PDB file of C-alpha atoms in Angstrom:
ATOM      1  CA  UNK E 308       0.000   0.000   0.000  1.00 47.00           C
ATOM      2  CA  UNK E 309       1.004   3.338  -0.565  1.00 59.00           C
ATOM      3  CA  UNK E 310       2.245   4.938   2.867  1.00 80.00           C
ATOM      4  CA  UNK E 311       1.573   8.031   1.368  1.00 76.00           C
ATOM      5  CA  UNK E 312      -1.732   7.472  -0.187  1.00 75.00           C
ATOM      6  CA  UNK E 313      -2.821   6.512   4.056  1.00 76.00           C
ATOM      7  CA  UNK E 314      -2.411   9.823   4.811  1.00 83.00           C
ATOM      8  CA  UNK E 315      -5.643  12.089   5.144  1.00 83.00           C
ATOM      9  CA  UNK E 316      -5.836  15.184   3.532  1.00 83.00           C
ATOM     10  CA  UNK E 317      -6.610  17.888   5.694  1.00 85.00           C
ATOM     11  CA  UNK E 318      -9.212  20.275   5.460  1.00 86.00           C
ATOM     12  CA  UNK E 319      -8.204  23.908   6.792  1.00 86.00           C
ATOM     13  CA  UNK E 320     -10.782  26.592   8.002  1.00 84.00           C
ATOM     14  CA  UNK E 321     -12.272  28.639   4.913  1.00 85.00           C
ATOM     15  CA  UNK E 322     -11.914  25.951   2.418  1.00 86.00           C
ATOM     16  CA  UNK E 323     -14.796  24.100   1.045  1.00 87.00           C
ATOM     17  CA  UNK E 324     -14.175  20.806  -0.640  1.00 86.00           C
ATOM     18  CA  UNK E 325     -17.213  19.874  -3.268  1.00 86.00           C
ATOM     19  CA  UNK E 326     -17.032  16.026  -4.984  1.00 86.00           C
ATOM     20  CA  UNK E 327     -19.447  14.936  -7.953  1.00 85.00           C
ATOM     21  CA  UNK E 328     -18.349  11.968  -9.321  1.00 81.00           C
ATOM     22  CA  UNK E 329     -14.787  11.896 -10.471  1.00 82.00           C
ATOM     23  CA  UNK E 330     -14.536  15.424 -10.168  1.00 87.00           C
ATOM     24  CA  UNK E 331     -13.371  17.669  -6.865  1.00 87.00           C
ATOM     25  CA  UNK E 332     -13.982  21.385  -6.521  1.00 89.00           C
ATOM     26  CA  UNK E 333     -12.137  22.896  -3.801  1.00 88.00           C
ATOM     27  CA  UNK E 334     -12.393  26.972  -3.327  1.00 87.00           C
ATOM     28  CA  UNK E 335     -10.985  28.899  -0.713  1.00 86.00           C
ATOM     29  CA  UNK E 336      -9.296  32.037   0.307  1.00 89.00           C
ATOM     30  CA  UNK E 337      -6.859  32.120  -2.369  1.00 87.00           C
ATOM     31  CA  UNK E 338      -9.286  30.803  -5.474  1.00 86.00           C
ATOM     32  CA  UNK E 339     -11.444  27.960  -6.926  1.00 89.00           C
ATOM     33  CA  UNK E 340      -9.645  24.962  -8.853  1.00 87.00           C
ATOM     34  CA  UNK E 341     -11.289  22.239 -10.151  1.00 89.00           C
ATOM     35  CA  UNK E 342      -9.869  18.339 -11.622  1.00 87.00           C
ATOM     36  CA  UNK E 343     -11.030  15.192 -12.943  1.00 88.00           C
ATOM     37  CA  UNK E 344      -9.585  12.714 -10.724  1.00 85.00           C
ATOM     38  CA  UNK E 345      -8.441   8.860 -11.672  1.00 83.00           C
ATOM     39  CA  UNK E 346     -11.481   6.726 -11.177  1.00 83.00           C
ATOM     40  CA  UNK E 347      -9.430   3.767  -9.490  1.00 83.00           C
ATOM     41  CA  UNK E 348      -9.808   5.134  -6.258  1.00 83.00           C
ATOM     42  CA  UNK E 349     -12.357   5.834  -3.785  1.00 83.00           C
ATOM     43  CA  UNK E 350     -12.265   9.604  -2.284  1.00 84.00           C
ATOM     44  CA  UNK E 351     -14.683  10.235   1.166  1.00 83.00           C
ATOM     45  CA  UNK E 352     -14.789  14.233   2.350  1.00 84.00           C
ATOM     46  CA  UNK E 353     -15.272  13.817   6.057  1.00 83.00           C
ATOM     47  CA  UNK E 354     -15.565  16.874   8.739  1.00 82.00           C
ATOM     48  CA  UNK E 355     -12.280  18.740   8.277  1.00 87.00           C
ATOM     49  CA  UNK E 356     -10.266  15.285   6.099  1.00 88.00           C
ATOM     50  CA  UNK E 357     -10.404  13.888   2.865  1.00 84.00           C
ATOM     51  CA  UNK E 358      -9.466  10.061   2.780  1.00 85.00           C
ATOM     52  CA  UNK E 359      -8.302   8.155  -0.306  1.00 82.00           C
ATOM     53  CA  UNK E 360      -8.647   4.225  -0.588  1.00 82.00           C
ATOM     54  CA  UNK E 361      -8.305   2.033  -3.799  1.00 83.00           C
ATOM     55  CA  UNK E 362     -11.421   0.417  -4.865  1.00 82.00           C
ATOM     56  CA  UNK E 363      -9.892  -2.855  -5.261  1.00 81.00           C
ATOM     57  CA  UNK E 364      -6.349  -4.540  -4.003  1.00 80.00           C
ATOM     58  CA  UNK E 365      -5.572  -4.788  -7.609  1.00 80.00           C
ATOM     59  CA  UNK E 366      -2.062  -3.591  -7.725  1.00 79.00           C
ATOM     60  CA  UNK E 367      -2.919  -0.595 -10.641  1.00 78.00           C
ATOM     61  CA  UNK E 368      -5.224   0.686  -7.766  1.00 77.00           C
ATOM     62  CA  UNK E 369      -3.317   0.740  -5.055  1.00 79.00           C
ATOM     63  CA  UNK E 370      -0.590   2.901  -7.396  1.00 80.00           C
ATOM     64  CA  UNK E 371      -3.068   5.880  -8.307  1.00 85.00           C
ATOM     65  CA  UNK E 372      -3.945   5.958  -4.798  1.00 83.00           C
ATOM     66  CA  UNK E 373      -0.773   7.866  -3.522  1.00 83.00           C
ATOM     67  CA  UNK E 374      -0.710  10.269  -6.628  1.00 84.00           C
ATOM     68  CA  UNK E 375      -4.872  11.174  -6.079  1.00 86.00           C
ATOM     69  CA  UNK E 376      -4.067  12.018  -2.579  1.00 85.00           C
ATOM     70  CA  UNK E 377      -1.294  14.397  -3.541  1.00 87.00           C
ATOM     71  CA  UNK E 378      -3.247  16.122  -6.491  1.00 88.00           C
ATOM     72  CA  UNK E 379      -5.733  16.489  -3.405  1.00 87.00           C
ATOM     73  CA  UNK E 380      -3.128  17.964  -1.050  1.00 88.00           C
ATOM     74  CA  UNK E 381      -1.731  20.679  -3.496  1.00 89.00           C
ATOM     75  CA  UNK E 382      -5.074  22.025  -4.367  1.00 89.00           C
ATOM     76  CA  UNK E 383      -6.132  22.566  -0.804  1.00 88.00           C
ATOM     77  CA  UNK E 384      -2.514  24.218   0.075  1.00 87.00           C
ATOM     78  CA  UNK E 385      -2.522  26.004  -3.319  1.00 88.00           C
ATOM     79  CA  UNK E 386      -6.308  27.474  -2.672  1.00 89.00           C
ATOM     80  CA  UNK E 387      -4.890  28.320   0.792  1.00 89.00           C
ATOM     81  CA  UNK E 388      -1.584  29.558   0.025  1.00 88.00           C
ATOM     82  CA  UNK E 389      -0.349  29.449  -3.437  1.00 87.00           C
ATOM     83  CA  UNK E 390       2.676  28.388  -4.758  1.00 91.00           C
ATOM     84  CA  UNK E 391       6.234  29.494  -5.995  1.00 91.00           C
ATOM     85  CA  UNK E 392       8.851  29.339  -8.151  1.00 90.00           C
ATOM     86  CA  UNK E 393      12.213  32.072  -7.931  1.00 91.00           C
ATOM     87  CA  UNK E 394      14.334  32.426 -11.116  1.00 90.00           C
ATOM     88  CA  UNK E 395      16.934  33.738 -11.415  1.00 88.00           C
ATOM     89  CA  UNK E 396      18.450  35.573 -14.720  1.00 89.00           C
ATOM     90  CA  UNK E 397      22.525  35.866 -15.041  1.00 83.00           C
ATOM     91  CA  UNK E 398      24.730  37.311 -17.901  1.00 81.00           C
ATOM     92  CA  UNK E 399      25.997  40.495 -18.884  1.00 85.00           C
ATOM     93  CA  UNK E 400      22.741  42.018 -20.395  1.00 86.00           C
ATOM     94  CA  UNK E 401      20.202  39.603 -19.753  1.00 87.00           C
ATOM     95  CA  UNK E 402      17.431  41.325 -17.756  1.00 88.00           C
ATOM     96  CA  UNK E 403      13.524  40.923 -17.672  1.00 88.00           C
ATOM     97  CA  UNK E 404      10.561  43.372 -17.444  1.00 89.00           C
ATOM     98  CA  UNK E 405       6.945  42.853 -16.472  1.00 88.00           C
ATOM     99  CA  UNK E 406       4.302  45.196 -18.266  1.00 89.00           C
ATOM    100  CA  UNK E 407       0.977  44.016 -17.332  1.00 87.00           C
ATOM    101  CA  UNK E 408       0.622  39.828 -18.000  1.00 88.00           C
ATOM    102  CA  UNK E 409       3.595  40.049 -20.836  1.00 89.00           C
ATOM    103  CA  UNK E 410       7.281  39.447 -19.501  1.00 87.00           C
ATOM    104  CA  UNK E 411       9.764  41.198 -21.902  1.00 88.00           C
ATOM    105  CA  UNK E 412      13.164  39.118 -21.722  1.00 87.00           C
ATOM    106  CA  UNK E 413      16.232  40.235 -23.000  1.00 88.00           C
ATOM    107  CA  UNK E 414      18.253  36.941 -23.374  1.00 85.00           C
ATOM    108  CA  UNK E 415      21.122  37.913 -25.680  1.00 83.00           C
ATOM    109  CA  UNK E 416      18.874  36.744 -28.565  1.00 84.00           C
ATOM    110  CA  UNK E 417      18.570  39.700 -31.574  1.00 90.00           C
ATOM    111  CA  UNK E 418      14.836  40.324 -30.462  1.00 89.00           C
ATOM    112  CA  UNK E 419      13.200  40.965 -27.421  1.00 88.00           C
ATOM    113  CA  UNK E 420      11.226  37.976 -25.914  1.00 88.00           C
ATOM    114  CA  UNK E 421       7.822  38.424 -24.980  1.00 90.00           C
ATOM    115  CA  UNK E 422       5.969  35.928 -22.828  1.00 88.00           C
ATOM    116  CA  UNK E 423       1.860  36.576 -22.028  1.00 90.00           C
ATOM    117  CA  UNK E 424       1.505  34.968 -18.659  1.00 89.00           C
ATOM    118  CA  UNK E 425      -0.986  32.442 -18.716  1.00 89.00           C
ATOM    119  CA  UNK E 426      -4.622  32.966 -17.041  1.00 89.00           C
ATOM    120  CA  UNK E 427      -3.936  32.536 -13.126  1.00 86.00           C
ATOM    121  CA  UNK E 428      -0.654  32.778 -12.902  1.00 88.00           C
ATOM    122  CA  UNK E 429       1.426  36.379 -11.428  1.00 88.00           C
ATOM    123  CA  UNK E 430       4.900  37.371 -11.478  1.00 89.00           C
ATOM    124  CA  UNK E 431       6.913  39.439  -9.921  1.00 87.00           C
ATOM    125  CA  UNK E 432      10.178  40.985 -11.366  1.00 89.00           C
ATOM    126  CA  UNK E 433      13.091  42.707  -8.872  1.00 88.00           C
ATOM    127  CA  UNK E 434      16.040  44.431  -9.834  1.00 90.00           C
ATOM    128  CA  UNK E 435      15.565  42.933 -13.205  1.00 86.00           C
ATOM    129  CA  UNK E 436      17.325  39.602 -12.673  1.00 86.00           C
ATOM    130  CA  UNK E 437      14.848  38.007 -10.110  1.00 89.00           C
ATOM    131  CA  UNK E 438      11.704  36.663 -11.720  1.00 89.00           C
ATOM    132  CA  UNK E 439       8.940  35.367  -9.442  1.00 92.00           C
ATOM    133  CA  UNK E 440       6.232  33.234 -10.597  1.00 90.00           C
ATOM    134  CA  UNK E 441       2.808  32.878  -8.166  1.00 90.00           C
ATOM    135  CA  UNK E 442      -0.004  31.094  -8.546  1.00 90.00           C
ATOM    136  CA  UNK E 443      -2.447  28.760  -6.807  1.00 90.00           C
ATOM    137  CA  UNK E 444      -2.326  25.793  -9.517  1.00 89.00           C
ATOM    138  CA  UNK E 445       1.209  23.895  -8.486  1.00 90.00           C
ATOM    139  CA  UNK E 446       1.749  22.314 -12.098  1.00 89.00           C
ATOM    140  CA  UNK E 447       1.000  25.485 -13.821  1.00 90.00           C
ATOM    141  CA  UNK E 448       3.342  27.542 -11.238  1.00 90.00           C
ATOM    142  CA  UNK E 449       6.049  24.877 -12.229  1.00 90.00           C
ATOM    143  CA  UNK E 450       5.108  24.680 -15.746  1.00 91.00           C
ATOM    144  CA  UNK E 451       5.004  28.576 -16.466  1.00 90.00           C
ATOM    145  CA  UNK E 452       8.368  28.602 -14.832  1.00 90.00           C
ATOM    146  CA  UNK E 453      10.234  25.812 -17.005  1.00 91.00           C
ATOM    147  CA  UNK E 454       8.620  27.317 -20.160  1.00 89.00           C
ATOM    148  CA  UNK E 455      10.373  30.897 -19.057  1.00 88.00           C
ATOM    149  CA  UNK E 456      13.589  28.771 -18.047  1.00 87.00           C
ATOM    150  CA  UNK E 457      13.513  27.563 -21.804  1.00 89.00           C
ATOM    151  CA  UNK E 458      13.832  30.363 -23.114  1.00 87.00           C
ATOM    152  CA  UNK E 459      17.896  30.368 -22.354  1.00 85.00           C
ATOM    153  CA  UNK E 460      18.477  27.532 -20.217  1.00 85.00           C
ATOM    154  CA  UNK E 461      22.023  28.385 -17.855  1.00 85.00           C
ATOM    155  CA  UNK E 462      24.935  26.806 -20.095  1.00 84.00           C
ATOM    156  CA  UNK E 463      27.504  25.250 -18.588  1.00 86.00           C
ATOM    157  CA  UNK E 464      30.788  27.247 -19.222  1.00 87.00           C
ATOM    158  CA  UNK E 465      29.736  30.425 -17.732  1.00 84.00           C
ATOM    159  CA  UNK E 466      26.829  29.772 -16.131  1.00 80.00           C
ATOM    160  CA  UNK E 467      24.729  32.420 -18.063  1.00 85.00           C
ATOM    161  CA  UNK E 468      21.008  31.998 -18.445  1.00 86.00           C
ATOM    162  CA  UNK E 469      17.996  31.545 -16.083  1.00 87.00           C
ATOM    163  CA  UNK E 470      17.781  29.547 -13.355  1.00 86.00           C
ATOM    164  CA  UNK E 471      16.193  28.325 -11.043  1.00 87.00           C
ATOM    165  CA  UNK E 472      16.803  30.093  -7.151  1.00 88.00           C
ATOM    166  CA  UNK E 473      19.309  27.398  -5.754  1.00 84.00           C
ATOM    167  CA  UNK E 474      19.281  24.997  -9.072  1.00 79.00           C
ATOM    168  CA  UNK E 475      23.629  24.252  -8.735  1.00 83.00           C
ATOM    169  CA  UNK E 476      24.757  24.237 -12.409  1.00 82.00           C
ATOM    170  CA  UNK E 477      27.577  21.449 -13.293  1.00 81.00           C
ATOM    171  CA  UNK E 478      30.254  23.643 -14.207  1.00 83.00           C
ATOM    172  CA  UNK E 479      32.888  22.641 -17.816  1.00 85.00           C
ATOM    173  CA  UNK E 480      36.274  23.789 -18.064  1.00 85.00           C
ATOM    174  CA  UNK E 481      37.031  25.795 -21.045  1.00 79.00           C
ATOM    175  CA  UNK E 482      39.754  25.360 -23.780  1.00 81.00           C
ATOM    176  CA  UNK E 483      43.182  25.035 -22.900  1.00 78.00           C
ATOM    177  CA  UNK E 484      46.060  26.193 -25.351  1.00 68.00           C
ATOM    178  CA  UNK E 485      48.902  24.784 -25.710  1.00 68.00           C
TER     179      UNK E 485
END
């Protein structure tokens, strides 16, 4: 069984948890979000918890079991207190600017990047090498942030690019001459 997947889910003060079918609905301070879940798995709102069993001891349900309960747990902490994700921007002209939803990027590229934020997701831009991405929806927090990351991933013989806050990049040695 999934030790994880044991674990109840619980239910802070202010957030309501609605369940129709294979669908949950939870809404709180923060926002609504709403997912289908797997249908392998049994999912009981109680008081203030939210339990997740397998229906069967088939070994396919048991292995959803630990992943529903998680999708579970990061909508109630993102509805309660968001997520995110620090980059960080490094080389000699690289800088970023937020007008609105649209982050402008300069990257070193012979254009200016511009990225529309999608729907739900904020940033935040300081001193122009510190990007940070909010939002209540973890894998769109996380996804928003590797799609800005792509846009000049950190290379590995100066270390320019964006990065993630605390991501250690592996570090080549140049070109020798003889």
């Amino acid at each position: 069984m999934s030790r994880i997947g044991k674990l109840p889910v619980q239910i802070p003060g202010g957030v309501k948890i609605a369940l129709q079918g294979i669908n949950i609905k939870v809404e709180g301070p923060k926002g609504k979000l709403q997912r289908d879940l797997p249908e392998k798995v049994n999912i009981a709102v109680e008081s203030d918890t939210v339990v997740v069993t397998p229906l069967s001891p088939d070994a396919k349900d048991r292995s959803v079991q630990g992943l529903t309960r998680t999708l579970v747990a990061n909508m109630v902490e993102g509805v309660t207190n968001g997520f995110e994700k620090i980059l960080e921007i490094s080389g000699v002209g690289y800088r970023a600017d937020l007008k609105g939803d649209v982050l402008n990027l300069a990257l070193g590229y012979s254009h200016p990047i511009e990225y529309k934020l999608p729907q739900g997701i904020s940033a935040e831009v300081e001193k122009q090498t510190k990007i940070i991405v909010r939002g209540i929806d973890k894998e769109l927090v996380g996804a928003t942030a590797a799609k800005i990351r792509s846009f000049r991933e950190p290379e590995p013989y100066k270390g320019k690019g964006i990065k993630y806050a605390g991501e250690r990049i592996i570090r080549k040695a140049g070109k020798t001459g003889k």
